[in-house]
Tab-separated table of C-alpha atoms (C1' of nucleotides) in Angstrom:
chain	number	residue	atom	x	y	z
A	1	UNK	CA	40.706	-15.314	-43.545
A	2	UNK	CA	40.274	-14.096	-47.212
A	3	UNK	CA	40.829	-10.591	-47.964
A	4	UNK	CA	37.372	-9.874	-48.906
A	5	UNK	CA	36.507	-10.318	-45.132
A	6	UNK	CA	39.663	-8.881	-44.227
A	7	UNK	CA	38.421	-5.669	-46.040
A	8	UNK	CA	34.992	-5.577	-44.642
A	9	UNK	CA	36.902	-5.168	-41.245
A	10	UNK	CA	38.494	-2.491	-42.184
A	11	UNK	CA	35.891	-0.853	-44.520
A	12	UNK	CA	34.038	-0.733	-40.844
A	13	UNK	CA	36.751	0.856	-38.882
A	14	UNK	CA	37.399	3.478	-41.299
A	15	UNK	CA	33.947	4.340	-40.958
A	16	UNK	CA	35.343	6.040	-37.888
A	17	UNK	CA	38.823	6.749	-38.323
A	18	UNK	CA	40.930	7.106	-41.413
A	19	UNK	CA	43.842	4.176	-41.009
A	20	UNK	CA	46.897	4.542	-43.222
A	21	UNK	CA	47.927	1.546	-45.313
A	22	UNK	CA	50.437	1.051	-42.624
A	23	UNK	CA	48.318	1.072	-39.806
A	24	UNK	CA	45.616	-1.388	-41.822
A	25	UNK	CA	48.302	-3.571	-42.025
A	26	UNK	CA	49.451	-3.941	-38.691
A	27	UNK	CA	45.908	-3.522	-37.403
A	28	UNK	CA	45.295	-7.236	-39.313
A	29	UNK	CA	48.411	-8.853	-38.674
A	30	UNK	CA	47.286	-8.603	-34.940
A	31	UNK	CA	43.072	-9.864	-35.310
A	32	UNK	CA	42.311	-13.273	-35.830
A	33	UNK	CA	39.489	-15.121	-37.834
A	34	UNK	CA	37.148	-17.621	-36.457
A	35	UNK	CA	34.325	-19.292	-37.371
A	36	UNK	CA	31.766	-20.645	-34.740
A	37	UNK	CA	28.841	-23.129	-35.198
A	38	UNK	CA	25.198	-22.374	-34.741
A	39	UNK	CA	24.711	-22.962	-30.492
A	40	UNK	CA	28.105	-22.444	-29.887
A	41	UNK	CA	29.141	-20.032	-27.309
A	42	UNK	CA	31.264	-17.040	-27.582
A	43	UNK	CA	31.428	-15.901	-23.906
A	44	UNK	CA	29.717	-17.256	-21.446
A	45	UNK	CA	28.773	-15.693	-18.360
A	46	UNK	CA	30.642	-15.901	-15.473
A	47	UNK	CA	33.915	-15.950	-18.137
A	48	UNK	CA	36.030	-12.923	-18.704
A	49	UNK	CA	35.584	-11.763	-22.083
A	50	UNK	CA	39.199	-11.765	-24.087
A	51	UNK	CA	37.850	-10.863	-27.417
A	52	UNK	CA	36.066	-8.231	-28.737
A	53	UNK	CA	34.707	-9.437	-32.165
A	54	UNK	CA	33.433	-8.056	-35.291
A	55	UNK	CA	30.796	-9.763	-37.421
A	56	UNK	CA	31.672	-10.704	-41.071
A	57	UNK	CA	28.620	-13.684	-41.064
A	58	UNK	CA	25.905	-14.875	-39.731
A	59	UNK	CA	24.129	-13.657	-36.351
A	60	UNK	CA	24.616	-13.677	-32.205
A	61	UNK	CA	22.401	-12.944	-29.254
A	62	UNK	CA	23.283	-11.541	-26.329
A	63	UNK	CA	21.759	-12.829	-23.445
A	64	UNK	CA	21.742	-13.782	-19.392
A	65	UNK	CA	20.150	-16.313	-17.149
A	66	UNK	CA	18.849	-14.912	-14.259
A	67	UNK	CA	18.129	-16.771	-10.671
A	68	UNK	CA	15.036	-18.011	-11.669
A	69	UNK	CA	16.873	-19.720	-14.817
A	70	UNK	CA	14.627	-17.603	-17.122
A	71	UNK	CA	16.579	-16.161	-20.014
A	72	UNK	CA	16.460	-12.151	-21.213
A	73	UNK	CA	18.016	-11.385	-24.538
A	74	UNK	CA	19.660	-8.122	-24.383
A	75	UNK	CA	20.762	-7.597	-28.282
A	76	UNK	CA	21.529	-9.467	-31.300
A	77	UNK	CA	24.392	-8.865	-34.008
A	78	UNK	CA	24.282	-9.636	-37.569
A	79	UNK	CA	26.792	-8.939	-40.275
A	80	UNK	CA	28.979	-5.909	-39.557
A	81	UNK	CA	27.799	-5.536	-36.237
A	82	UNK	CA	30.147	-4.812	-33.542
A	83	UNK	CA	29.344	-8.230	-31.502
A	84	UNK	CA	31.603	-7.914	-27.860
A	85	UNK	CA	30.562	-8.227	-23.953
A	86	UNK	CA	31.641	-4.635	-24.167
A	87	UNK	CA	31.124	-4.485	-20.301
A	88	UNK	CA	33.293	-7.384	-19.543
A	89	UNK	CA	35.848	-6.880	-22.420
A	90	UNK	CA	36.635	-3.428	-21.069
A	91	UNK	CA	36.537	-3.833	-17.274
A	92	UNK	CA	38.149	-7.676	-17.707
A	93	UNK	CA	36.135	-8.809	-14.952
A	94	UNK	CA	33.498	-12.060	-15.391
A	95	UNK	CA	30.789	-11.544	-17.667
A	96	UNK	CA	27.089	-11.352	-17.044
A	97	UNK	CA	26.126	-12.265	-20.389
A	98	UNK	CA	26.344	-15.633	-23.005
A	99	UNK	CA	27.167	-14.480	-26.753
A	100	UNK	CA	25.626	-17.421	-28.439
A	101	UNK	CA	25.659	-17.781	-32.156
A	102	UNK	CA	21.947	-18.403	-33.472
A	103	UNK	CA	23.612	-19.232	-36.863
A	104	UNK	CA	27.510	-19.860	-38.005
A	105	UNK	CA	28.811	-17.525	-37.526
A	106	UNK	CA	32.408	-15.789	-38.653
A	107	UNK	CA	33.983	-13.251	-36.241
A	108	UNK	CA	36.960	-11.335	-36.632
A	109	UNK	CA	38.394	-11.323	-33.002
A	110	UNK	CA	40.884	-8.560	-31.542
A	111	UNK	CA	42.067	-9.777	-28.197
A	112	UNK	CA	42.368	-7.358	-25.167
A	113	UNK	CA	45.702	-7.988	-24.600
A	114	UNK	CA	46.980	-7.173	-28.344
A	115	UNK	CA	44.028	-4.175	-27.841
A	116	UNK	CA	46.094	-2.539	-25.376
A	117	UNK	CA	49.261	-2.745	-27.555
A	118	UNK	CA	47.309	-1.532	-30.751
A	119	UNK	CA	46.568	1.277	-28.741
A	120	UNK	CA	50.002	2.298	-28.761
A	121	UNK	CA	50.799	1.488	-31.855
A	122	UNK	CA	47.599	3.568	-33.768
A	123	UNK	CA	46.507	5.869	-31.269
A	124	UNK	CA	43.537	6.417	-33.853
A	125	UNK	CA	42.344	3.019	-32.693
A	126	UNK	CA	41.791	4.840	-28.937
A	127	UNK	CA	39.531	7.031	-30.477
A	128	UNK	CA	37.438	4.280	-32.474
A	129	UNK	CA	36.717	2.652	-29.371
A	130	UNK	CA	35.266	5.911	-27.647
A	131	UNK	CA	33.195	6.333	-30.825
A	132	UNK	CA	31.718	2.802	-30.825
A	133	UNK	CA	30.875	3.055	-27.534
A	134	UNK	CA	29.438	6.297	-27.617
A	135	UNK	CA	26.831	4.339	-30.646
A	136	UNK	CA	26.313	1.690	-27.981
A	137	UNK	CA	25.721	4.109	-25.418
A	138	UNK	CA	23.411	6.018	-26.910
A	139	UNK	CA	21.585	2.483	-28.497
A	140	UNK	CA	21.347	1.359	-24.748
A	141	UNK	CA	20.031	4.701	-23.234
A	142	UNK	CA	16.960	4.520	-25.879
A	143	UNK	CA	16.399	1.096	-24.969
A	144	UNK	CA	15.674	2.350	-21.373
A	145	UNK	CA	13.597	5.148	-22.667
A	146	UNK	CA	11.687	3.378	-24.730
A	147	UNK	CA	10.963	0.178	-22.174
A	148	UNK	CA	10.122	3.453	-20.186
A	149	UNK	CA	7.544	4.792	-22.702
A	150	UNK	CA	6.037	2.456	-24.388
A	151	UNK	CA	3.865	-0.676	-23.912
A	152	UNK	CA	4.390	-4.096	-25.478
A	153	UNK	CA	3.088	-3.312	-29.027
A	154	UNK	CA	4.448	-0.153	-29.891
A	155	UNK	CA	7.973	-1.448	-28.436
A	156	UNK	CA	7.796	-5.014	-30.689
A	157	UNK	CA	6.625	-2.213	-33.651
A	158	UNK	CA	9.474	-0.143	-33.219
A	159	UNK	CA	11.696	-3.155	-32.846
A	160	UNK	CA	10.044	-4.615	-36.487
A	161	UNK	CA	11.000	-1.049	-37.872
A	162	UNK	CA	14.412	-0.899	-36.247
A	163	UNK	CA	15.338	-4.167	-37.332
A	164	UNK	CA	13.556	-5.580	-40.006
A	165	UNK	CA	15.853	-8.214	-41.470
A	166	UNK	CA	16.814	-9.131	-38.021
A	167	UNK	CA	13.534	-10.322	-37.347
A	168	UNK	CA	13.301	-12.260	-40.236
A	169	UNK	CA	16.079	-14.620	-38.992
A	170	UNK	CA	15.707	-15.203	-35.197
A	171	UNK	CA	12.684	-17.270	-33.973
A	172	UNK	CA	9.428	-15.103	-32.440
A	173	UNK	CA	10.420	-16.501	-29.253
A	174	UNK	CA	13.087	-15.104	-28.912
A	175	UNK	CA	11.781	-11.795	-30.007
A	176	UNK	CA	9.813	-11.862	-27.378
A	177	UNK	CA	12.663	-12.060	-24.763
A	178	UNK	CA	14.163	-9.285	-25.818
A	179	UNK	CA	11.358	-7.096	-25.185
A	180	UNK	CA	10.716	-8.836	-22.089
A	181	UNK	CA	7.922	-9.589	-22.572
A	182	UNK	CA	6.007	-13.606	-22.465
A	183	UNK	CA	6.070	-15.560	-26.096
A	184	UNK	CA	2.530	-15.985	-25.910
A	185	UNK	CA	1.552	-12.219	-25.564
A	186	UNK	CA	3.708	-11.736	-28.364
A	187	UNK	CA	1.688	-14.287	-30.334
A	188	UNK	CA	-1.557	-12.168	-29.034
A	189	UNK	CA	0.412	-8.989	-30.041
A	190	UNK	CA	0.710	-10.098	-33.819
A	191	UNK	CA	-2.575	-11.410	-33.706
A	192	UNK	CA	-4.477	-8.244	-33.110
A	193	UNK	CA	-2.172	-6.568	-35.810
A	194	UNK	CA	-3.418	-9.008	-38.556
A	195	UNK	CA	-6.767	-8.072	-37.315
A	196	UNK	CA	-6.327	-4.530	-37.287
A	197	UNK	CA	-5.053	-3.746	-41.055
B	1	UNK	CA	36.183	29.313	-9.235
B	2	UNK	CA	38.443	28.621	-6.209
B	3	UNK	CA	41.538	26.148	-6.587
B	4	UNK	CA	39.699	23.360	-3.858
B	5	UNK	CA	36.878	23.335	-7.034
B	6	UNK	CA	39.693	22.776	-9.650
B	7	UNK	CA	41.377	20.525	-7.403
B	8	UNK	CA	38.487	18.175	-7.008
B	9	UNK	CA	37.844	18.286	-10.787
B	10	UNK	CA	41.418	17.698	-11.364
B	11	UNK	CA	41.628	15.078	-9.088
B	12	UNK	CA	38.758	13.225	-10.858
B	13	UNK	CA	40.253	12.790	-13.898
B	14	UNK	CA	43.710	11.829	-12.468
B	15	UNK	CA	41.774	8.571	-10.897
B	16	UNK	CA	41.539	7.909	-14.690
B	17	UNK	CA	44.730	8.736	-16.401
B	18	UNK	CA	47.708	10.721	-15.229
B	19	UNK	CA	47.838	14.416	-16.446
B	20	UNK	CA	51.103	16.459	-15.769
B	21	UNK	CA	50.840	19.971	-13.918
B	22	UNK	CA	51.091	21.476	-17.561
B	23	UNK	CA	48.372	19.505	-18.921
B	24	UNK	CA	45.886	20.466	-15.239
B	25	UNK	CA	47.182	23.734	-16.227
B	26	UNK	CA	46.029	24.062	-19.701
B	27	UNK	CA	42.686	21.604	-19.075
B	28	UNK	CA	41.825	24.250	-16.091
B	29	UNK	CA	41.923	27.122	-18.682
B	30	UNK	CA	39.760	25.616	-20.960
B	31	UNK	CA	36.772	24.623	-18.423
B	32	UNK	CA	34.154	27.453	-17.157
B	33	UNK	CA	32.892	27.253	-13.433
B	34	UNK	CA	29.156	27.967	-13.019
B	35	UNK	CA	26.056	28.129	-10.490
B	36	UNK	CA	22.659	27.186	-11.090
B	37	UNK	CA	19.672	27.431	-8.806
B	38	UNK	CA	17.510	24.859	-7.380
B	39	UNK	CA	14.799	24.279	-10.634
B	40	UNK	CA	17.048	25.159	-13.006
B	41	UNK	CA	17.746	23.581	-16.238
B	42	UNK	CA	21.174	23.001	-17.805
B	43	UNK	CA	19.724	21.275	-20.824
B	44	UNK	CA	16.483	21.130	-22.100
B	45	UNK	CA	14.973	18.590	-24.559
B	46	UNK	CA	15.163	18.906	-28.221
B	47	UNK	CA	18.358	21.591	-27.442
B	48	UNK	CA	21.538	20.350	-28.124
B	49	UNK	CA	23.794	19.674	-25.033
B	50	UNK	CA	26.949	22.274	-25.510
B	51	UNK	CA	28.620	21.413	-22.849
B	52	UNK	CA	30.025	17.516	-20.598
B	53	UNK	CA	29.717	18.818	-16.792
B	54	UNK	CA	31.373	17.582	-13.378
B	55	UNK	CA	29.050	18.680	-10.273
B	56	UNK	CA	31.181	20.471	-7.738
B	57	UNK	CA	28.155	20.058	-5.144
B	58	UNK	CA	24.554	19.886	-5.786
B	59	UNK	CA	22.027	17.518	-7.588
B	60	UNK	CA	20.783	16.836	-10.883
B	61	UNK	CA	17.914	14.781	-12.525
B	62	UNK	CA	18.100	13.907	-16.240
B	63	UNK	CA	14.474	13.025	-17.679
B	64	UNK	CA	12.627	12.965	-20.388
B	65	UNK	CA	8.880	14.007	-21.174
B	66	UNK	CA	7.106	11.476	-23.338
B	67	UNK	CA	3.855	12.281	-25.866
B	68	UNK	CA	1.583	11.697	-22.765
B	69	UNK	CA	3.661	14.504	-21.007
B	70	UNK	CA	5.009	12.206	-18.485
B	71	UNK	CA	8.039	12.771	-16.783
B	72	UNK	CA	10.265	9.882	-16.850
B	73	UNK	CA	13.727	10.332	-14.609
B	74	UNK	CA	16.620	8.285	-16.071
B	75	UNK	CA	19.228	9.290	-13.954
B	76	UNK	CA	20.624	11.426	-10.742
B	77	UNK	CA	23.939	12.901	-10.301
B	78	UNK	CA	25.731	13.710	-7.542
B	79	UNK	CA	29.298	15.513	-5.688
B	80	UNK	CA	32.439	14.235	-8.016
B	81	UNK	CA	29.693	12.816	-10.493
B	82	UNK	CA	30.017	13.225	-13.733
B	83	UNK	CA	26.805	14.950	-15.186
B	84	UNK	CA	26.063	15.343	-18.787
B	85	UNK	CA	23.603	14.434	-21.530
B	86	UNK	CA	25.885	12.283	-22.721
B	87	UNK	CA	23.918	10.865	-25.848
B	88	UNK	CA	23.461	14.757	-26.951
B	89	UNK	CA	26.970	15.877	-25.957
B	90	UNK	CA	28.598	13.538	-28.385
B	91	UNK	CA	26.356	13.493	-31.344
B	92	UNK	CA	26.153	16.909	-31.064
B	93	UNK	CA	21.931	16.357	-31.880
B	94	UNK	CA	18.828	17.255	-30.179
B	95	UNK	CA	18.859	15.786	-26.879
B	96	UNK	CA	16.204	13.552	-25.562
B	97	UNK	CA	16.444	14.696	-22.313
B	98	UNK	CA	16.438	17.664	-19.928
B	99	UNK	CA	18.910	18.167	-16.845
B	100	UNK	CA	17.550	19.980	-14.137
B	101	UNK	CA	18.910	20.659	-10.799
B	102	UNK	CA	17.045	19.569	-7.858
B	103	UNK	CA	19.593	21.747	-5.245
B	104	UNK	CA	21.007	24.641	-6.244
B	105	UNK	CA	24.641	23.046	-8.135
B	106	UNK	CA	27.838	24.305	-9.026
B	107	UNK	CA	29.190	22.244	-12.280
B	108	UNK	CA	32.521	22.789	-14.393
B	109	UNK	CA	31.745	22.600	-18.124
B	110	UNK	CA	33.682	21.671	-20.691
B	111	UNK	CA	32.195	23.027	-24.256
B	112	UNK	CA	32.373	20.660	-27.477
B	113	UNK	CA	34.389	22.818	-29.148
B	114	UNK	CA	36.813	23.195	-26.268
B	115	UNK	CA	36.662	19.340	-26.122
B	116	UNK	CA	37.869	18.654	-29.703
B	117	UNK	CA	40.773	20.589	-29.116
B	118	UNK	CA	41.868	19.393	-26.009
B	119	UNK	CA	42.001	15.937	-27.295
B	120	UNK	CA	44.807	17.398	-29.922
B	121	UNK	CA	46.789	19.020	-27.145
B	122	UNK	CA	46.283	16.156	-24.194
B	123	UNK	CA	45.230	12.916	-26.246
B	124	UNK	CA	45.167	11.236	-23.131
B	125	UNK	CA	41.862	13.289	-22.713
B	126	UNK	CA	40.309	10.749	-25.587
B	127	UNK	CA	41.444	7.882	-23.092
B	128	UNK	CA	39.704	9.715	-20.097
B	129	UNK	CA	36.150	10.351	-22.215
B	130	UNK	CA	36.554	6.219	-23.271
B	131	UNK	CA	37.047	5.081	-19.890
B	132	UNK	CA	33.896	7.095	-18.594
B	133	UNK	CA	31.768	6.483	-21.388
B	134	UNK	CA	32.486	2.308	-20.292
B	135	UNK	CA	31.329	2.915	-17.122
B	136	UNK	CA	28.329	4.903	-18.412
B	137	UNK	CA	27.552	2.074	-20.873
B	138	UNK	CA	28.053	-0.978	-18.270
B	139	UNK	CA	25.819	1.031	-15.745
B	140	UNK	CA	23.224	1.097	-18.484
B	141	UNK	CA	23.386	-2.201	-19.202
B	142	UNK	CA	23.121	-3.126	-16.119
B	143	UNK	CA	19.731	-0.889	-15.624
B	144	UNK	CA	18.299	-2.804	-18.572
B	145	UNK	CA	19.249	-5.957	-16.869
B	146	UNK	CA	17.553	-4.860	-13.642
B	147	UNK	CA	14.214	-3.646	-15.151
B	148	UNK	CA	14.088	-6.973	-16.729
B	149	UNK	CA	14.917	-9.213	-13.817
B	150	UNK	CA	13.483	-7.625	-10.377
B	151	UNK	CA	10.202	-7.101	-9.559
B	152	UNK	CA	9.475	-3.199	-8.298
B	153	UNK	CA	10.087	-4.206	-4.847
B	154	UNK	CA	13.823	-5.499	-5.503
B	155	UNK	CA	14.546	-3.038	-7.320
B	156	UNK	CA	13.749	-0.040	-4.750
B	157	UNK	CA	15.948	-2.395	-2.493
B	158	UNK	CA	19.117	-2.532	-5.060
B	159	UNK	CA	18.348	1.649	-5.904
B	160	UNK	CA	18.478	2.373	-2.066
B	161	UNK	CA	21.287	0.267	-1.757
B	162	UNK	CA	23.620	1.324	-4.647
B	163	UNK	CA	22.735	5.106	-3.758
B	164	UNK	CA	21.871	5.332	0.081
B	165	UNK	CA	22.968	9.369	-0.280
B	166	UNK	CA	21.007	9.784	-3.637
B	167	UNK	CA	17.583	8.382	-1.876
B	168	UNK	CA	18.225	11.012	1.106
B	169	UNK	CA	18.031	13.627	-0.526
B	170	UNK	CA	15.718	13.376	-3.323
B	171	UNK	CA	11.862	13.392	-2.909
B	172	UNK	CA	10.533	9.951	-2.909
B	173	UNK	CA	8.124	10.621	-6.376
B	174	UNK	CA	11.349	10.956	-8.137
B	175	UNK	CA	12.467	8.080	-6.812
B	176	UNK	CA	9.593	6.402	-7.945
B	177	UNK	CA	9.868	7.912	-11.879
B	178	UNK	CA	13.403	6.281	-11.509
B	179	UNK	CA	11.836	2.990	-10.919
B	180	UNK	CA	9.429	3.450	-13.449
B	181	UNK	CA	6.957	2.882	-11.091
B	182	UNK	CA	3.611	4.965	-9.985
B	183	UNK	CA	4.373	6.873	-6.388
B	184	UNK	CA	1.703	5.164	-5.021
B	185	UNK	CA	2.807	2.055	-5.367
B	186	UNK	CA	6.500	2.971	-3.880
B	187	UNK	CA	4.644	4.206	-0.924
B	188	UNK	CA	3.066	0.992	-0.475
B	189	UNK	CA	6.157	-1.073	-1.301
B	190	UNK	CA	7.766	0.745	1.243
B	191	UNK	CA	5.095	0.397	3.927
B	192	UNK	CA	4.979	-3.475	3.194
B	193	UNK	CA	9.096	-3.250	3.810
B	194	UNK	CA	8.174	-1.273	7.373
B	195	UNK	CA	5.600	-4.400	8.061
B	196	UNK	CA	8.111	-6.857	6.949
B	197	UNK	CA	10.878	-5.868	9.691
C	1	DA	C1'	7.500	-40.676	-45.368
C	2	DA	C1'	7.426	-41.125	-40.332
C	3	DA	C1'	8.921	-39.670	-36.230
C	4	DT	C1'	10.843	-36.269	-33.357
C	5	DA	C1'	12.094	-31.893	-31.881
C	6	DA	C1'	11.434	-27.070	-32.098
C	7	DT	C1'	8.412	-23.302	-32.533
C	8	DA	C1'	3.897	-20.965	-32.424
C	9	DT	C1'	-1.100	-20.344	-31.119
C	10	DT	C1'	-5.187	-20.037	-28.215
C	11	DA	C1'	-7.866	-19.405	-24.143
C	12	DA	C1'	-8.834	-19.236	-19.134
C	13	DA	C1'	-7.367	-17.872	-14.701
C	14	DC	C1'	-4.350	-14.906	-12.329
C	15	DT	C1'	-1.212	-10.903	-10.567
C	16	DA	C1'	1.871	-6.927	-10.399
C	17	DG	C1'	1.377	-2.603	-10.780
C	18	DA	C1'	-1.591	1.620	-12.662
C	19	DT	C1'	-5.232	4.811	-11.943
C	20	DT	C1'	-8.364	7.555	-9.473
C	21	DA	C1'	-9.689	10.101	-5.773
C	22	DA	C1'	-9.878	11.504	-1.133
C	23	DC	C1'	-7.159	12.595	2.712
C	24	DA	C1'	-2.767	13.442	5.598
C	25	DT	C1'	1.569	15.387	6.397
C	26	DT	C1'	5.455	18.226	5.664
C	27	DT	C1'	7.735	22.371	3.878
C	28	DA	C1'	7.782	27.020	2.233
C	29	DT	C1'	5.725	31.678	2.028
C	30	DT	C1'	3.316	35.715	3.712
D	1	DA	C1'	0.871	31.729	13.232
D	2	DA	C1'	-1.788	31.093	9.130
D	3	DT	C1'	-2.083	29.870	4.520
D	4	DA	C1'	-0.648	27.765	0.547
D	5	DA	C1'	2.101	24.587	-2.009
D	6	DA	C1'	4.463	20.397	-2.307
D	7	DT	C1'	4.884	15.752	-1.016
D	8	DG	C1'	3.189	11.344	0.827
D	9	DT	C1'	-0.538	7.770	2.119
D	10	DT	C1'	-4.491	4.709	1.721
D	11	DA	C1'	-7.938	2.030	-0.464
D	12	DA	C1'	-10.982	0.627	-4.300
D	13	DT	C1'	-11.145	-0.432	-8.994
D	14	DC	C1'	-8.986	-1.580	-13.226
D	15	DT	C1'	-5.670	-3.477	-16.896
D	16	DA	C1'	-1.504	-4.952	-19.311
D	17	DG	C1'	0.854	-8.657	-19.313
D	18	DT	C1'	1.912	-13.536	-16.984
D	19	DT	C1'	1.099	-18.291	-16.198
D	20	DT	C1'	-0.539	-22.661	-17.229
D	21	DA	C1'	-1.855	-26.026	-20.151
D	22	DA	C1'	-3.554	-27.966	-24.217
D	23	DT	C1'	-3.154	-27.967	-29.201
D	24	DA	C1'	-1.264	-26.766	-33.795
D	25	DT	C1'	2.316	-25.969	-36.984
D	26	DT	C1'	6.861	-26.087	-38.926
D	27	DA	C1'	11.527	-27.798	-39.395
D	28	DT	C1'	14.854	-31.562	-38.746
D	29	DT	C1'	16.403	-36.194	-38.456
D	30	DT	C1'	16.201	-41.047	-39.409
DNA sequence: AAATAATATTAAACTAGATTAACATTTATT
DNA sequence: AATAAATGTTAATCTAGTTTAATATTATTT
C-alpha cells in the first residue's frame, strides 16, 4: 500500500478522533491492503465477517438472497466509505449479507482480532467505532422512515439527491433493488419524470 | 428512586461490561429517576433529545408524523429496555421522532452533558454506549431486511413472535403502524390466521 | 465487424394492500 | 347503569407496484 492511500485512511479516522503520530503508526502497522476484482466477494453470507474494511477505490454493494433466491441490495460504498458487515463483524456470528465489489476495488482491511487489541492499545479507536456506528445508525433508521413515508418516486428522487455520483456508476437495476422496488417500475418511474419536466 | 430501581439499571449495564462498586456508585449519582403518565411525551419531534433512558416499568412508542400527518410507529420499548431517541441523543439535533408512553413509565435518564463526562471518569461507559448502539444498528438492519422480504402476513407472524409481551399489551392499530400496514388489513390478516388453524 | 451477454424499455394482466364507510365491541367516565 | 370515547371488524372499491413476456439498446468479447 502506498502512503497516499495509507493517508486517506487516516485522513478518515481523524475525522473522528485526533490520533497522535504514534498511534497513526501503530494503527497502520496492524491494517492490511487488498485489492479485489470486479464480482469478487468480500463476505459472503452465511461467513463470519473478519474484516472490517475501508474504501480507498472503486465501489461495493451490500446485499442478501432471500428464500425465494430474489436479491435486495441494502447499501453501496464508494471511495472513503466505511464498507463492513457491521452486524456480523461486531457480533462474529455468520453473516446475512454478500459484500460484492461492482468494480475493483481497494480496501484497507482491519481484522477483528487485531481490532480488539487496537482497542487497547488507542483507546481513542473505542470511541471511533461508537461514532461510526452512531452515522450508520442514524443512516439506517431514515432508511426505515423514509420506506415508511414515501412511495416509489419520491424514495428513487431522494436516493438521486442523496447519492448522485453513486448512481452514475451502478446499473438501474440494481437501483431498483435497493429501493425494493421491480426494475421495470423503475424504468416507468424515470419515464414519467422525462415527461414531466 | 429506590435501590431495587438502581439495581436493575445497574445490573443492565454490568451484562455489558463490568463496573466496580465505585464506578455503580458514581454512574448512580449522575442518573435522575422519573415518572411519566400514560400519554405522555418524553421527546417530541423537532426537540432535541436531552437525555438516553432505561424503562424501569412501563411502555413507550417512538414515531414519527409525516407531511400527511400520519403517525408512523418505529419502535416499542419495554421493562430493562433501553429507550431513547437514539439518532437525536447523539447528534445532539432535532429529532425525527416523538417518544410517548403508552402506560404510565418510570425511566432513569442520563443527560448528554452528564454522558460526556462519565465517559472521562468510567471510559468503559464508551464501550457500554458501542455495544448497544450494535445491537440497535443490527436490529435495524434487520427491520429493513424484513420489510423487504415478508409479505404483511409474515411479518405480523415474526413481530408476534420476537415480542409475544410487546403485542399483549399494546393496542392492535399500533401494532399495525409498526407493520406499516393499514389496521384494517391486520384485522383481516389476523382473521385469515383464526380461519387457517 | 459480428456475435454474445448484459442491461433497459414497454405494455397487458394481475395482486397485495389502501381507502372509505358503516357497524360492532370494548373500555373509560359520569 | 348509561353515555361517550376508544378500539376493532367487515366488505366494496380502488391503486401502487408486480409479474410476465416480448423487444430494444448498450457494452463486451471474439
Amino acid at each position: 500500500m502506498d502512503d497516499k492511500k495509507a493517508q486517506a485512511f487516516i485522513k478518515y479516522i481523524n475525522k473522528y478522533v485526533s490520533l497522535t503520530l504514534a498511534e497513526e503508526t501503530l494503527l497502520l502497522t496492524k491494517v492490511s491492503y487488498r485489492k479485489y476484482l470486479k464480482g469478487q466477494y468480500v463476505v459472503q453470507q452465511g461467513d463470519v465477517c473478519k474484516n472490517s474494511g475501508f474504501v480507498i477505490s472503486g465501489c461495493t454493494r451490500t446485499f442478501f438472497v432471500n428464500d425465494e433466491g430474489e436479491e435486495h441490495i441494502v447499501m453501496f460504498s464508494i471511495e472513503n466509505w466505511w464498507a463492513s458487515e457491521i452486524g456480523s463483524f461486531v457480533t462474529q456470528l455468520p453473516s446475512d449479507y454478500n459484500v460484492q465489489c461492482i468494480e475493483n476495488t481497494e480496501l484497507i482491511q482491519l481484522s477483528y482480532t487485531e481490532q480488539e487489541e487496537l482497542f487497547k492499545a488507542i483507546p481513542k479507536l473505542e470511541r471511533f467505532f461508537r461514532l461510526i456506528l452512531e452515522k450508520a445508525f442514524v443512516a439506517s433508521q431514515k432508511r426505515i422512515v423514509k420506506s415508511f413515508s414515501l412511495n416509489a418516486k419520491e424514495q428513487y428522487l431522494q436516493f438521486k439527491n442523496q447519492y448522485p455520483e453513486v448512481e452514475l456508476r451502478i446499473p438501474q437495476y440494481m437501483v431498483a433493488s435497493y429501493l425494493g422496488i421491480s426494475k421495470e417500475f423503475l424504468s416507468k418511474i424515470k419515464n414519467q419524470l422525462i415527461i414531466e419536466e
